[in-house]
Amino acid sequence: MDAMARVEGALTTALSRMSGPGCPPRLAEAVRHAVFPGGSRLRPRLCLAVAAACGDDAPGLADATAAAIELLHCASLVHDDMPCFDNAEMRRGRASVHHAYGEPLALLVGDALIVVAFEQLARAGTAHPERIAPLLLMVGGSVGAPTGIIAGQAWECEDEINLSEYHQQKTGALFAAATMAGATAAGADPEAWRALGERLGEAYQVLDDIRDVAAKPEEIGKPTGQDRANDRPSAALQLGLAGAVRRLDELSAAAIAAIPDCPGQAALQAMIHQQVSSLLPKKLRRAA
Amino acid sequence: MDAMARVEGALTTALSRMSGPGCPPRLAEAVRHAVFPGGSRLRPRLCLAVAAACGDDAPGLADATAAAIELLHCASLVHDDMPCFDNAEMRRGRASVHHAYGEPLALLVGDALIVVAFEQLARAGTAHPERIAPLLLMVGGSVGAPTGIIAGQAWECEDEINLSEYHQQKTGALFAAATMAGATAAGADPEAWRALGERLGEAYQVLDDIRDVAAKPEEIGKPTGQDRANDRPSAALQLGLAGAVRRLDELSAAAIAAIPDCPGQAALQAMIHQQVSSLLPKKLRRAA
């Protein structure tokens, strides 16, 4: 099965219990709206690719880990889109959760996604109990405070922002968790995979800045020009578009160089090339 | 060490990493505001009491479990108080989190508390890896969807409310998790402790209804008369105050009768008597 099918299958499994007569039906519907159809599923595919490169001796656990990472990413999007933060009406080309279902349900959808992510890890981990705690701490650390997305987002509520912490926590941490947890799920040493995740997190941040400046809204499923409008730090605004693309190339090369020696090395390199290229705005893509 | 001191110590430990230069300082402050000073700490004390009755062979894990349950309870209070739900300005006798720190931070505080609760369980469970998954699923099920607090709260967003699910999910589930997880943390069979938790959950629901009608706001640290004002179901309004107190007595007796035979049975009985009595509005308390 290819990685995308594994990711979608694992997400479907994770949400399958959230239906039936005991669950408020609009909550179940809003949760599905937050998760399906997805975006590029970059992080969970990366997680599975690393697990595969490490031998993937526990594919069920790798699937659950990938799903947990994507569910937590979706949770952060739902809460970040809410009126008290970005007040974004669109996400992935359609209404954001609060815009479609109201603020109360959007609040609960984010909460429910966080909980089900950890439940899913625990459920899949029963066959490998010694891997659960490390996995959970790795994934938890990448979303919580003081080192994860929630801490990153909270810098927006401070008078003075710590920019390097902001980017590392808000974007880099979950990428690093994706590679490291992929290795851990397969029983391998996670530290060897940290650098790859961190470089990719930086590359993705630059890519996101480029898309905000150079993509069309319909290409990325959300309004563009938000960084300038909200006076946010942006590599594309600081370095210019060409400079940002050069920076992206450097970071992608650094990420690829950071892949440890392993049987799946070539496949991982190809995947990273392909993903970075497919996420570039159409007009900036080069022939392969 | 008495149970209250253990609970406060475990909560302090859980939040100790959420400070230092990497963590946005207002987030760290708002998280502490949500957790300290606490209320009655009913659920975590119950959890520790059951762990003690079961031999408490892993006190560090019992402490972390109790803390996780209280942190998840605090998270639900922070999010329920937000303007899109109860819009409550007061909690535990002072400003609610969003009233003191704004909506964006209140949203993030709830999220951070959910994550740190699971992290804490994982961290303490490394010495007992085979207990982590059952504990996590028990605690997760009591807060997530379809069986926990989040599902319960989401009934408020439906056109038709399922009242028995609403109460069981919103109040009962976390009490049942407190007793069952207390047993699990100590390596005992959780099923034997389910009935005690469920009965106590029902008793607490009635107690809460009584307090809303008969307590003074300064006694319970929040406005009273909310059930009538918001047209919420209430045992005190349906049965009258005397009827509700009789119902509470019945439920407390049923809870006490549900305590399994164990060395700590008498201590548990005494604790439940004492807690129910101490939470009754002053004018309704009887001499012991």
Tab-separated table of C-alpha atoms in Angstrom, chain A residues 52-259:
chain	number	residue	atom	x	y	z
A	52	ALA	CA	9.979	2.251	6.241
A	53	ALA	CA	13.635	3.281	6.035
A	54	CYS	CA	14.087	1.815	9.537
A	55	GLY	CA	12.555	-1.554	8.652
A	56	ASP	CA	8.939	-0.864	9.684
A	57	ASP	CA	8.758	-3.863	12.019
A	58	ALA	CA	5.497	-2.632	13.588
A	59	PRO	CA	3.458	-1.140	10.719
A	60	GLY	CA	0.312	-0.770	12.832
A	61	LEU	CA	2.202	1.371	15.309
A	62	ALA	CA	3.799	3.416	12.514
A	63	ASP	CA	0.349	4.005	11.004
A	64	ALA	CA	-1.042	5.145	14.354
A	65	THR	CA	1.947	7.413	14.910
A	66	ALA	CA	1.531	8.992	11.486
A	67	ALA	CA	-2.183	9.441	12.137
A	68	ALA	CA	-1.528	10.982	15.563
A	69	ILE	CA	0.846	13.525	14.036
A	70	GLU	CA	-1.664	14.495	11.337
A	71	LEU	CA	-4.563	14.686	13.841
A	72	LEU	CA	-2.543	17.027	16.035
A	73	HIS	CA	-1.654	19.127	12.991
A	74	CYS	CA	-5.368	19.321	12.075
A	75	ALA	CA	-6.220	20.275	15.668
A	76	SER	CA	-3.769	23.160	15.528
A	77	LEU	CA	-5.237	24.370	12.219
A	78	VAL	CA	-8.790	24.304	13.610
A	79	HIS	CA	-7.863	26.301	16.705
A	80	ASP	CA	-5.533	28.705	14.834
A	81	ASP	CA	-8.315	29.475	12.341
A	82	MET	CA	-10.709	30.548	15.102
A	83	PRO	CA	-11.784	34.190	15.386
A	84	CYS	CA	-9.568	34.887	18.398
A	85	PHE	CA	-6.498	33.999	16.297
A	86	ASP	CA	-6.455	34.153	12.487
A	87	ASN	CA	-10.223	34.392	11.975
A	88	ALA	CA	-9.746	32.409	8.763
A	89	GLU	CA	-12.903	31.521	6.877
A	90	MET	CA	-11.197	29.134	4.465
A	91	ARG	CA	-8.970	26.120	4.875
A	92	ARG	CA	-8.035	23.525	2.272
A	93	GLY	CA	-10.337	25.175	-0.239
A	94	ARG	CA	-13.518	25.167	1.818
A	95	ALA	CA	-15.034	26.621	4.961
A	96	SER	CA	-12.899	26.416	8.083
A	97	VAL	CA	-14.476	24.413	10.919
A	98	HIS	CA	-15.716	27.391	12.948
A	99	HIS	CA	-17.078	28.988	9.798
A	100	ALA	CA	-19.011	25.830	8.916
A	101	TYR	CA	-20.023	24.642	12.406
A	102	GLY	CA	-19.639	27.597	14.737
A	103	GLU	CA	-17.073	28.466	17.371
A	104	PRO	CA	-18.249	26.122	20.142
A	105	LEU	CA	-17.899	23.042	17.951
A	106	ALA	CA	-14.584	24.247	16.504
A	107	LEU	CA	-13.235	24.542	20.041
A	108	LEU	CA	-14.403	21.002	20.846
A	109	VAL	CA	-13.180	19.557	17.534
A	110	GLY	CA	-9.636	20.713	18.277
A	111	ASP	CA	-9.833	19.270	21.780
A	112	ALA	CA	-11.258	15.972	20.522
A	113	LEU	CA	-8.524	15.650	17.896
A	114	ILE	CA	-5.805	16.126	20.498
A	115	VAL	CA	-7.303	13.436	22.729
A	116	VAL	CA	-7.923	10.917	19.952
A	117	ALA	CA	-4.352	11.347	18.691
A	118	PHE	CA	-2.964	10.138	22.006
A	119	GLU	CA	-5.598	7.420	22.349
A	120	GLN	CA	-4.662	6.119	18.939
A	121	LEU	CA	-1.004	5.906	19.898
A	122	ALA	CA	-1.867	4.028	23.076
A	123	ARG	CA	-4.220	1.631	21.317
A	124	ALA	CA	-1.665	0.692	18.665
A	125	GLY	CA	1.114	0.520	21.223
A	126	THR	CA	-0.313	-2.291	23.342
A	127	ALA	CA	1.717	-4.809	21.337
A	128	HIS	CA	4.893	-2.743	21.914
A	129	PRO	CA	4.400	-1.286	25.388
A	130	GLU	CA	8.029	-0.214	25.752
A	131	ARG	CA	7.667	2.098	22.738
A	132	ILE	CA	4.558	3.961	23.949
A	133	ALA	CA	6.132	6.332	26.472
A	134	PRO	CA	8.983	7.486	24.193
A	135	LEU	CA	6.551	7.952	21.292
A	136	LEU	CA	4.058	9.791	23.385
A	137	LEU	CA	6.675	12.121	24.867
A	138	MET	CA	8.148	12.829	21.441
A	139	VAL	CA	4.795	13.610	19.868
A	140	GLY	CA	3.493	15.416	22.972
A	141	GLY	CA	6.614	17.555	23.180
A	142	SER	CA	6.138	18.682	19.592
A	143	VAL	CA	2.628	20.022	20.211
A	144	GLY	CA	2.586	21.104	23.855
A	145	ALA	CA	4.430	23.670	25.926
A	146	PRO	CA	7.289	24.552	26.296
A	147	THR	CA	8.618	23.009	23.064
A	148	GLY	CA	5.728	22.525	20.619
A	149	ILE	CA	3.046	24.139	18.501
A	150	ILE	CA	0.982	25.468	21.407
A	151	ALA	CA	3.997	27.307	22.830
A	152	GLY	CA	4.807	28.596	19.340
A	153	GLN	CA	1.297	29.905	18.868
A	154	ALA	CA	1.390	31.528	22.310
A	155	TRP	CA	4.297	33.782	21.247
A	156	GLU	CA	1.618	35.662	19.295
A	157	CYS	CA	0.168	36.669	22.686
A	158	GLU	CA	3.426	38.171	24.005
A	159	ASP	CA	4.601	41.766	23.703
A	160	GLU	CA	8.002	40.584	22.522
A	161	ILE	CA	8.226	37.579	20.258
A	162	ASN	CA	11.152	35.175	20.290
A	163	LEU	CA	11.316	34.539	16.546
A	164	SER	CA	13.593	31.528	16.510
A	165	GLU	CA	11.564	29.793	19.222
A	166	TYR	CA	8.372	30.800	17.403
A	167	HIS	CA	9.361	29.092	14.136
A	168	GLN	CA	10.985	26.063	15.732
A	169	GLN	CA	7.991	25.458	18.014
A	170	LYS	CA	5.226	26.296	15.581
A	171	THR	CA	6.595	24.490	12.522
A	172	GLY	CA	9.890	22.728	13.149
A	173	ALA	CA	8.879	20.691	16.180
A	174	LEU	CA	6.184	18.607	14.469
A	175	PHE	CA	8.464	17.866	11.500
A	176	ALA	CA	11.208	16.708	13.846
A	177	ALA	CA	8.621	14.605	15.699
A	178	ALA	CA	7.476	13.103	12.402
A	179	THR	CA	10.931	11.766	11.547
A	180	MET	CA	11.928	10.845	15.109
A	181	ALA	CA	8.627	9.166	15.953
A	182	GLY	CA	8.708	7.291	12.643
A	183	ALA	CA	12.045	5.818	13.721
A	184	THR	CA	10.838	5.117	17.254
A	185	ALA	CA	7.698	3.365	16.006
A	186	ALA	CA	9.997	1.025	14.064
A	187	GLY	CA	12.245	0.400	17.053
A	188	ALA	CA	15.153	2.501	15.726
A	189	ASP	CA	17.202	5.269	17.332
A	190	PRO	CA	15.281	8.543	16.930
A	191	GLU	CA	18.265	10.874	17.442
A	192	ALA	CA	19.766	9.881	14.088
A	193	TRP	CA	16.623	11.300	12.447
A	194	ARG	CA	16.367	14.614	14.278
A	195	ALA	CA	18.457	16.682	11.833
A	196	LEU	CA	16.376	15.586	8.832
A	197	GLY	CA	13.151	16.657	10.552
A	198	GLU	CA	14.571	19.969	11.700
A	199	ARG	CA	15.957	20.883	8.262
A	200	LEU	CA	12.655	19.917	6.619
A	201	GLY	CA	10.761	22.015	9.155
A	202	GLU	CA	12.875	25.044	8.204
A	203	ALA	CA	12.429	24.282	4.506
A	204	TYR	CA	8.683	23.998	4.948
A	205	GLN	CA	8.556	27.344	6.747
A	206	VAL	CA	10.277	29.007	3.761
A	207	LEU	CA	8.018	27.115	1.356
A	208	ASP	CA	4.974	28.364	3.226
A	209	ASP	CA	6.274	31.933	3.029
A	210	ILE	CA	6.841	31.539	-0.720
A	211	ARG	CA	3.335	30.148	-1.252
A	212	ASP	CA	1.817	33.054	0.637
A	213	VAL	CA	3.526	35.486	-1.749
A	214	ALA	CA	3.547	33.638	-5.071
A	215	ALA	CA	0.737	31.069	-5.173
A	216	LYS	CA	-2.844	31.624	-6.223
A	217	PRO	CA	-5.450	31.196	-3.460
A	218	GLU	CA	-7.064	28.303	-5.347
A	219	GLU	CA	-3.700	26.517	-5.480
A	220	ILE	CA	-3.292	26.461	-1.720
A	221	GLY	CA	-6.931	26.513	-0.642
A	222	LYS	CA	-6.659	29.638	1.484
A	223	PRO	CA	-6.156	33.373	1.009
A	224	THR	CA	-2.657	34.564	0.086
A	225	GLY	CA	-0.816	37.739	1.051
A	226	GLN	CA	-1.500	37.088	4.724
A	227	ASP	CA	2.078	37.562	5.913
A	228	ARG	CA	2.286	41.101	4.580
A	229	ALA	CA	-1.273	41.911	5.730
A	230	ASN	CA	-0.577	40.655	9.265
A	231	ASP	CA	2.987	41.957	9.384
A	232	ARG	CA	4.330	38.464	9.991
A	233	PRO	CA	7.980	37.540	9.509
A	234	SER	CA	8.435	35.974	6.047
A	235	ALA	CA	11.497	34.687	4.208
A	236	ALA	CA	9.868	35.658	0.898
A	237	LEU	CA	9.407	39.252	2.037
A	238	GLN	CA	12.854	39.466	3.664
A	239	LEU	CA	14.905	37.781	0.907
A	240	GLY	CA	12.701	38.445	-2.114
A	241	LEU	CA	11.116	35.612	-4.052
A	242	ALA	CA	14.292	34.490	-5.824
A	243	GLY	CA	16.275	34.651	-2.603
A	244	ALA	CA	13.649	32.611	-0.787
A	245	VAL	CA	13.682	29.955	-3.513
A	246	ARG	CA	17.495	29.777	-3.231
A	247	ARG	CA	17.142	29.414	0.536
A	248	LEU	CA	14.582	26.634	0.021
A	249	ASP	CA	16.995	24.813	-2.290
A	250	GLU	CA	19.769	25.056	0.300
A	251	LEU	CA	17.524	23.793	3.074
A	252	SER	CA	16.186	20.906	0.963
A	253	ALA	CA	19.746	19.915	0.113
A	254	ALA	CA	20.716	20.107	3.781
A	255	ALA	CA	17.715	17.944	4.690
A	256	ILE	CA	18.635	15.348	2.113
A	257	ALA	CA	22.233	15.366	3.310
A	258	ALA	CA	20.974	14.696	6.823
A	259	ILE	CA	19.317	11.394	5.928
